C-alpha atoms as an extended CHARMM CRD file, in Angstrom:
* protein
*
       114  EXT
         1         1  MET       CA             71.9490000000      -37.6740000000        8.3100000000  PROA      1               0.0000000000
         2         2  LYS       CA             69.9860000000      -35.6370000000        7.2890000000  PROA      2               0.0000000000
         3         3  ASN       CA             71.2710000000      -36.2340000000        3.3900000000  PROA      3               0.0000000000
         4         4  LEU       CA             71.3860000000      -40.1650000000        3.8980000000  PROA      4               0.0000000000
         5         5  LEU       CA             67.4190000000      -39.1300000000        5.0920000000  PROA      5               0.0000000000
         6         6  LEU       CA             66.6010000000      -37.4140000000        2.2750000000  PROA      6               0.0000000000
         7         7  THR       CA             67.8850000000      -40.0910000000       -0.5430000000  PROA      7               0.0000000000
         8         8  ALA       CA             65.9010000000      -43.0920000000        1.7880000000  PROA      8               0.0000000000
         9         9  PHE       CA             62.8220000000      -40.0150000000        1.4110000000  PROA      9               0.0000000000
        10        10  VAL       CA             63.4640000000      -40.0590000000       -2.6550000000  PROA      10              0.0000000000
        11        11  LEU       CA             63.9940000000      -43.2510000000       -3.1040000000  PROA      11              0.0000000000
        12        12  LEU       CA             61.4720000000      -44.8170000000       -1.5580000000  PROA      12              0.0000000000
        13        13  ALA       CA             58.5770000000      -42.0110000000       -2.9730000000  PROA      13              0.0000000000
        14        14  GLY       CA             60.5340000000      -43.1580000000       -6.5420000000  PROA      14              0.0000000000
        15        15  THR       CA             59.2790000000      -47.4300000000       -5.8180000000  PROA      15              0.0000000000
        16        16  THR       CA             55.8840000000      -46.5940000000       -4.7790000000  PROA      16              0.0000000000
        17        17  LEU       CA             55.6860000000      -43.5500000000       -7.6610000000  PROA      17              0.0000000000
        18        18  PHE       CA             56.8650000000      -46.9350000000       -9.8260000000  PROA      18              0.0000000000
        19        19  ALA       CA             54.5490000000      -49.6250000000       -8.6620000000  PROA      19              0.0000000000
        20        20  ALA       CA             50.9870000000      -46.4310000000       -9.3140000000  PROA      20              0.0000000000
        21        21  ASP       CA             52.3400000000      -46.3580000000      -12.5400000000  PROA      21              0.0000000000
        22        22  PHE       CA             52.9610000000      -49.7090000000      -13.0050000000  PROA      22              0.0000000000
        23        23  ILE       CA             49.4970000000      -50.5170000000      -12.0010000000  PROA      23              0.0000000000
        24        24  LYS       CA             48.1400000000      -48.2570000000      -14.0860000000  PROA      24              0.0000000000
        25        25  GLU       CA             50.0450000000      -48.9740000000      -16.9320000000  PROA      25              0.0000000000
        26        26  LEU       CA             48.7070000000      -52.3110000000      -16.4830000000  PROA      26              0.0000000000
        27        27  GLU       CA             45.2970000000      -50.9140000000      -16.1800000000  PROA      27              0.0000000000
        28        28  ASN       CA             44.6070000000      -49.2260000000      -18.9330000000  PROA      28              0.0000000000
        29        29  SER       CA             46.5020000000      -52.1850000000      -21.3920000000  PROA      29              0.0000000000
        30        30  ILE       CA             43.3560000000      -54.0560000000      -22.1720000000  PROA      30              0.0000000000
        31        31  GLY       CA             41.9290000000      -50.8910000000      -23.9770000000  PROA      31              0.0000000000
        32        32  ARG       CA             45.6530000000      -50.5870000000      -26.5630000000  PROA      32              0.0000000000
        33        33  LYS       CA             43.4560000000      -51.9400000000      -29.1080000000  PROA      33              0.0000000000
        34        34  GLU       CA             46.5340000000      -50.4060000000      -31.3120000000  PROA      34              0.0000000000
        35        35  CYS       CA             49.5420000000      -51.5490000000      -29.7190000000  PROA      35              0.0000000000
        36        36  LYS       CA             51.0600000000      -54.8040000000      -29.0860000000  PROA      36              0.0000000000
        37        37  VAL       CA             51.0140000000      -55.2440000000      -25.5380000000  PROA      37              0.0000000000
        38        38  VAL       CA             52.3920000000      -58.7470000000      -23.9280000000  PROA      38              0.0000000000
        39        39  TYR       CA             52.2770000000      -60.0260000000      -20.6680000000  PROA      39              0.0000000000
        40        40  THR       CA             55.1740000000      -62.7490000000      -19.7140000000  PROA      40              0.0000000000
        41        41  LEU       CA             54.3570000000      -64.9560000000      -16.2190000000  PROA      41              0.0000000000
        42        42  HSD       CA             57.6380000000      -66.0830000000      -15.3630000000  PROA      42              0.0000000000
        43        43  MET       CA             57.9570000000      -69.2100000000      -12.7080000000  PROA      43              0.0000000000
        44        44  GLY       CA             60.2030000000      -70.0640000000      -10.5350000000  PROA      44              0.0000000000
        45        45  ASP       CA             60.8110000000      -73.5980000000      -12.2700000000  PROA      45              0.0000000000
        46        46  GLY       CA             61.6660000000      -71.5330000000      -15.4800000000  PROA      46              0.0000000000
        47        47  LYS       CA             59.2230000000      -71.5370000000      -17.1190000000  PROA      47              0.0000000000
        48        48  GLU       CA             57.0880000000      -68.5030000000      -18.6760000000  PROA      48              0.0000000000
        49        49  GLN       CA             54.0220000000      -68.3130000000      -19.8640000000  PROA      49              0.0000000000
        50        50  VAL       CA             52.9750000000      -65.5000000000      -22.2950000000  PROA      50              0.0000000000
        51        51  PHE       CA             49.3920000000      -63.5570000000      -23.1720000000  PROA      51              0.0000000000
        52        52  THR       CA             49.0780000000      -60.9750000000      -25.5790000000  PROA      52              0.0000000000
        53        53  GLY       CA             47.0840000000      -58.1720000000      -25.1680000000  PROA      53              0.0000000000
        54        54  HSD       CA             45.1210000000      -59.6900000000      -28.4930000000  PROA      54              0.0000000000
        55        55  ASP       CA             43.9630000000      -62.2010000000      -27.4640000000  PROA      55              0.0000000000
        56        56  PHE       CA             41.6000000000      -60.7760000000      -24.6170000000  PROA      56              0.0000000000
        57        57  SER       CA             38.3170000000      -58.4550000000      -25.3740000000  PROA      57              0.0000000000
        58        58  SER       CA             37.8190000000      -56.3510000000      -21.5910000000  PROA      58              0.0000000000
        59        59  GLY       CA             39.5340000000      -57.2560000000      -18.4050000000  PROA      59              0.0000000000
        60        60  GLY       CA             40.6110000000      -55.0350000000      -15.5100000000  PROA      60              0.0000000000
        61        61  ILE       CA             42.4990000000      -54.5000000000      -11.8990000000  PROA      61              0.0000000000
        62        62  VAL       CA             40.8190000000      -56.8400000000       -9.1130000000  PROA      62              0.0000000000
        63        63  GLU       CA             41.4480000000      -55.0580000000       -5.3760000000  PROA      63              0.0000000000
        64        64  LYS       CA             40.7210000000      -55.9260000000       -2.3110000000  PROA      64              0.0000000000
        65        65  GLY       CA             40.4430000000      -52.9260000000        0.2530000000  PROA      65              0.0000000000
        66        66  GLY       CA             42.0750000000      -50.6270000000       -1.8950000000  PROA      66              0.0000000000
        67        67  VAL       CA             45.2630000000      -52.6410000000       -2.5300000000  PROA      67              0.0000000000
        68        68  PRO       CA             45.1770000000      -54.5390000000       -6.1950000000  PROA      68              0.0000000000
        69        69  ILE       CA             45.1460000000      -58.5150000000       -5.6930000000  PROA      69              0.0000000000
        70        70  TYR       CA             45.1830000000      -59.9050000000       -9.2540000000  PROA      70              0.0000000000
        71        71  PHE       CA             44.7680000000      -58.8280000000      -13.3210000000  PROA      71              0.0000000000
        72        72  GLU       CA             42.1410000000      -60.3690000000      -14.6520000000  PROA      72              0.0000000000
        73        73  MET       CA             41.0840000000      -61.0820000000      -18.5050000000  PROA      73              0.0000000000
        74        74  TYR       CA             38.4610000000      -61.3780000000      -20.6530000000  PROA      74              0.0000000000
        75        75  LYS       CA             37.7840000000      -63.7620000000      -24.3350000000  PROA      75              0.0000000000
        76        76  GLY       CA             34.4730000000      -63.9810000000      -25.8430000000  PROA      76              0.0000000000
        77        77  SER       CA             30.8330000000      -64.0470000000      -24.0770000000  PROA      77              0.0000000000
        78        78  GLY       CA             27.9340000000      -66.6070000000      -22.7630000000  PROA      78              0.0000000000
        79        79  ASP       CA             28.7520000000      -69.9000000000      -22.2270000000  PROA      79              0.0000000000
        80        80  LYS       CA             31.8410000000      -69.5730000000      -24.6500000000  PROA      80              0.0000000000
        81        81  LYS       CA             33.7690000000      -66.9500000000      -22.1600000000  PROA      81              0.0000000000
        82        82  GLN       CA             37.4120000000      -67.4510000000      -20.7300000000  PROA      82              0.0000000000
        83        83  ASN       CA             39.3500000000      -65.2430000000      -18.0820000000  PROA      83              0.0000000000
        84        84  ILE       CA             42.8070000000      -65.5050000000      -17.5210000000  PROA      84              0.0000000000
        85        85  MET       CA             43.6810000000      -64.1690000000      -13.8360000000  PROA      85              0.0000000000
        86        86  ILE       CA             47.4230000000      -62.4040000000      -13.0580000000  PROA      86              0.0000000000
        87        87  ASN       CA             48.3440000000      -62.2320000000       -9.3620000000  PROA      87              0.0000000000
        88        88  ILE       CA             49.6490000000      -58.6960000000       -8.6850000000  PROA      88              0.0000000000
        89        89  ASN       CA             49.9850000000      -59.9570000000       -4.5490000000  PROA      89              0.0000000000
        90        90  ASN       CA             52.6580000000      -63.0960000000       -4.7770000000  PROA      90              0.0000000000
        91        91  ALA       CA             54.5220000000      -61.5230000000       -7.4310000000  PROA      91              0.0000000000
        92        92  ILE       CA             58.4210000000      -61.0030000000       -6.1220000000  PROA      92              0.0000000000
        93        93  PHE       CA             59.1080000000      -58.3670000000       -9.1040000000  PROA      93              0.0000000000
        94        94  TYR       CA             57.8030000000      -56.9480000000      -12.2510000000  PROA      94              0.0000000000
        95        95  LYS       CA             58.9510000000      -54.6530000000      -14.7070000000  PROA      95              0.0000000000
        96        96  LEU       CA             57.3100000000      -53.3570000000      -17.8440000000  PROA      96              0.0000000000
        97        97  ASN       CA             59.1280000000      -52.1940000000      -20.4980000000  PROA      97              0.0000000000
        98        98  ILE       CA             57.2110000000      -49.1740000000      -23.4050000000  PROA      98              0.0000000000
        99        99  GLU       CA             59.0780000000      -48.6550000000      -26.6220000000  PROA      99              0.0000000000
       100       100  LYS       CA             57.6880000000      -47.7410000000      -29.7070000000  PROA      100             0.0000000000
       101       101  VAL       CA             59.0540000000      -49.7180000000      -32.2450000000  PROA      101             0.0000000000
       102       102  MET       CA             58.0750000000      -48.3410000000      -36.2150000000  PROA      102             0.0000000000
       103       103  GLY       CA             56.3070000000      -45.6730000000      -34.7480000000  PROA      103             0.0000000000
       104       104  VAL       CA             54.2470000000      -48.7970000000      -33.1830000000  PROA      104             0.0000000000
       105       105  TRP       CA             53.8690000000      -48.4710000000      -28.9130000000  PROA      105             0.0000000000
       106       106  GLU       CA             54.8460000000      -52.0100000000      -27.3890000000  PROA      106             0.0000000000
       107       107  TYR       CA             53.7990000000      -53.1100000000      -24.1540000000  PROA      107             0.0000000000
       108       108  ASP       CA             55.8560000000      -55.3990000000      -22.5020000000  PROA      108             0.0000000000
       109       109  PHE       CA             54.5110000000      -56.3610000000      -18.9730000000  PROA      109             0.0000000000
       110       110  HSD       CA             56.7520000000      -58.9100000000      -16.9360000000  PROA      110             0.0000000000
       111       111  PHE       CA             55.6180000000      -61.0130000000      -13.5130000000  PROA      111             0.0000000000
       112       112  TYR       CA             58.0660000000      -63.0620000000      -11.8170000000  PROA      112             0.0000000000
       113       113  TYR       CA             57.1000000000      -65.4310000000       -9.4200000000  PROA      113             0.0000000000
       114       114  SER       CA             59.2040000000      -67.8990000000       -7.5410000000  PROA      114             0.0000000000
């Protein structure tokens, strides 16, 4: 019984740490101009929407009550300002791949929706 409880605790702690690391990496991703950063949204109907970090100049995590709700990215300024909001709260699954390819770090964020 103790082994089962210990295993459950380790799995739960690992999941919580990954979620915190994912949010931290997502928040820092918009400032990584020397890296390749890609955000892919996988919709329930099989369609995908892809954005790259180089297309945006600023952004960050928007929280409500200390809980991350969405990630917002901005491009331009004044009347020509555009933004994209990626809903974190409604994603059923998300994944982050970090890889160094030919000396350049690549961050590949995936968000899956039903």
